[in-house]
Structure formats: structure tokens, C-alpha cells
Amino acid sequence: MLSVRNLEVRYGDLIGVADVSLEVPQGGMVALLGSNGAGKTTTLNAIAGLIPASSGRIDFEGEPIAGRPAYAIVRKGLALSPEGWRLFTQQSVESNLRLGATPLADKSRLPDLLAHVYEIFPRLAERRRQRAGTMSGGERQMLAVGRALMSDPRLLMLDEPSLGLAPAIVESMYETFGRLHKAGLTILLAEQSVELALEFADHAYVLQVGRSVLSGPAAELADNAEVQRVYMGLG
Amino acid sequence: MTATLLQVIAGGLLLGALYALFASGLTLIWGMMNVVNFAHGDFVMLAMYTSFVVWKTLGLGPAASVPIAALVLATVGIVAYFALVRHVMRAPMIAQILATFGLALFLRYGVFWYFGANFLSLPDNLVGGTYDIWGIRLPAARLLAGAVALLVTAGLHLLLTRTMLGSRMLAVAEDEAAAQLMGIRPHRMQAVAWGLAAGAAGIAGALISTFFYISPTVGETLAIVAFVTVSLGGFGSVPGALVAGLLIGVIESLSAYWIGAVYKDIVTYSLFVAVLWLRPQGLMGKA
Ligand SMILES: Nc1ncnc2c1ncn2[C@@H]1O[C@H](COP(=O)(O)OP(=O)(O)O)[C@@H](O)[C@H]1O
Ligand SMILES: [Mg+2]
């Protein structure tokens, strides 16, 4: 469904990612692992069209999307919940969700999608009139995911959905992702919490200083001695 | 309070509503993309000439000139955005200043070349009569201008805060990249902002022309008032522009009445400096 080949992204003279390749099959839940600065955000942002790739290929459903603007890519069914949430803090929760529905070709679907997101995150329904900037971290994370879901994507990318959240909230957030995945949504998620991501994902890639160095089924990686030593603090 | 004083205050409020209207265009552009439009006063000037042409060729008053000027100026604003502003938006501040200032000079001297330097004015009786409300006498032209200005400013605020288009514009204003992730094209929203801002200036100009002289340099005077209004109200805030506009209108009228018309500007600017000193973010701007 999504295929990234030999992606390189530069920030001026600095290199964001040097050589990343990955595949996300239809219906998969793929994790992009790596420590801080490994290049996870850069990879997701390049796929979403927020930053240009300096070389490499990005194909979504067989179509090259590298170099397309972000607003065109989300219209193809590829949504990103970005690092740091990037909510419209001055606007209400519901306005944020409605903005997320901008890419819909058929606007009459908006009420159903809104009801669907409120069903997934009842907390957002309670806070619908509240300004996004006044919410707690967990609620902001819900809103960022809900907003991305409003475009009814076929592939959802999540950038570190556990960052800065209490463990209990993270756990329930991941259970929600698991349910969305079971309901048929394809997910690509970047995570530093390797153990957690490997528990939910079915396939994973490990990034190290801008390169994809290791990949495999999540269960295999979880048993990999190297992964255990470097990322899980075991062994 | 004497009837005269009330009349001065009412006159100030009506004038202030006009200040609020054209300042809200300036504040919208700033809020959307941190660009100061030095041609804003000349947009108002161009609208005044549009109104003059509408009267001269069609013999019509504000009922025709206001919508026509709004459309003409909205078009000018959108063209200016695509032809000029878009290309200097990410450039250093000085390039932005030169670009919009260049546009101001282009409009000013274009009008000067075509219409000459003579002061023009519309006939006094175009919007004739004077209204007497509880002993306060107000010329119909100013009453109409103030009321329409107030409505349009309120409409602009409602458009921004209550409609999907407004929500998208505010999204681009707050975080352009995040707005793109929503499928929003920032350039479109910014072009709409320029259309709305210039259209608002167009309405203001057509209204002002019913009671004020028209000249190629009139925009300069008006632009200064707009800058003071925007700084006082807080950059990017339409409600702030409304409150500040009304305040400046009343202060100007009162100081003209008490101290003399020549000194009214000094009073306004002293107040302006005092507010900036105490509250640099303006009355309603965010710190
Ligand atoms: N805006 C930027 N400008 C310059 N360098 C950046 C920028 N963003 C990230 N980088 C660099 O790119 C590399 C990858 O960063 P990032 O993609 O944020 O990693 P991760 O999301 O895995 O923590 C790091 O070396 C980081 O310093
Ligand atoms: Mg990151």
C-alpha cells in the first residue's frame, strides 16, 4: 500500500534521514522504531509531504507521491497525526475535527464521521465546545488522532502517540489503535516506546541515525537480542 | 452632558466605526501571515475614486458604489496577493515592506496620473438630509457610513469565527503546515484574506467618499489612523480593531471639540504611545 525506497531528506546541509526503506501492506500495523533523533519524524513528515525528499521514492497505492504538496497527499487517503499534535489551539475541539474533514470529497459524510470519532473518544464529545489549547495532554492526543480520522484515511500515520502521556492513558490509546486496526485501518506508527509498539504492531522497522537497519515481524524483533539490549533495557 | 457633547461623541463613534472597518482588513492580513500591508490606505483611496467614477458615469450613490467598490477592491487585493505578496511572504521583512509600499506608490501615482492632483468630492446631497435623534443632529451620510461600517466589521468577525471558511483561514494563520495536513491550501486562504481585507477597505472608501474629500494622497492619512487602530486593538484581532476604532473616533472628536481640530492627532498619538507602553500587545491582543 505504501512503499518507501531509499528515502533521503536534508535540512540544508544537515541530513535528516540518509537511507530509509519500508513497506506498509494493506491492513498492516507497522511500527517505526528508533531512539530520539533516529529520523522517525523526518520519515513520516516526508511521506505526508510536509518536507521534500531529496532523493528516493515514495509510492502510495502504486502512485508516486514524493514531491506532492501535503494538502494533495491527505486527499489521497493518507493522514498524519503529527509530532507535537499541532492542534489549532485557538479553535474548539469540534472545529478542529471539522477541519480534519476538509479533504472529504463528499461533505455529507461529515456528521457520520464526527459521530464515529465521538464514539471512539467519548471524552472529545464532552469537550466539543472547549478550546483545543485548554485541554490536557491525553485529550490533545485524542483530538489529534480524531482529527486525522475525520478525513476517513485508508492509511493513518501516528508520530509518537505515547510522548508525554501517563502510562494508563498510553495503554488505552494503544488499545484504541488496536481496535481501529482490527476494523480495517492500515496504520504506520513511529514510537520510542519499543516494547509497547512491538506488542501491538505486526511488523516493525528499526531506524538508527537516519537508516533503516533492521526489520521483521514484531514478534521476532521482540525476541531479537540486539533490540532487547539497545531499546528495551534487557539483557 | 450637553446635547452638543453627545453629538460630538456620536459623531466620533460613527467615524470610529469606519476606522474599525478598514483597520480590520489590515489586522486580518497581519493575523493571517504576519505581513504589514502598506498599501491598505491606498486601497481605501482607490475605492473613493471608484465611488467617484460610479457617481460621475452612472449618477449613482452608495447603494451602487459600495458593492462595486467592494468587488473592484477585492479583485485588486487578490491580484496583489498572487502577483506580488505571495512571492515576498517568506522574504525578509524589508522586502515585504518594499513590496507593499511599492504597491502603494503604484496605486497612488496611477490615480494621480489618471485623475490629476485636484481634490474631488461627491455632491453633498448624494446622501442628503440630517437626522435628529433625541436632540442629537447627525448628517445622514455619516450615519449611513457608520452603520454600514459597523455591520460589515461585525460580519467579518462572524465570518472568521462562525463559518467553515473562517475556521480554515484561522487554521492557516495559526499553523500553515498543520493546515496543509487537513487538505487546506494555504495560498487559497491567504488570497481570500487579501480579497476580504481589500474588499473591506473598498466598502470603507466608498462610504467615506460620501462626506470626505478625495485625493491621490488621502490614503496616507487614513493608513496612519489604521496603523494606530491596529496597534491599539492588538495585531490580528478584529474585535480589538472595533473597540480601538471606536475609541480613536471618539477621542479624536472630543479633542477636536475641546482643544481644537489641529491638536486632535497629538492627543490620539499620545494615547497610542501610552497604551503601547503599558500594554505592548494592544488592548485585546494576546501577550
Ligand atoms: N527542522 C530541522 N532542522 C534541522 N535538523 C533537523 C530538523 N528536524 C530534525 N532534524 C534532525 O534530523 C534528525 C532526525 O530527527 P527526527 O526525524 O526528528 O528524529 P526522531 O523523530 O526519530 O526523533 C536529527 O538528527 C535531527 O536533529
Ligand atoms: Mg520524532
CSV table of C-alpha atoms and ligand atoms in Angstrom, one decimal, chain A residues 40-41 83 159-160, ligand 2:
chain,number,residue,atom,x,y,z
A,40,LYS,CA,11.2,8.8,12.6
A,41,THR,CA,9.5,12.2,12.4
A,83,GLU,CA,4.6,15.0,16.4
A,159,ASP,CA,4.0,10.1,15.3
A,160,GLU,CA,4.9,9.1,18.8
C,2,MG,MG,10.2,12.5,16.4
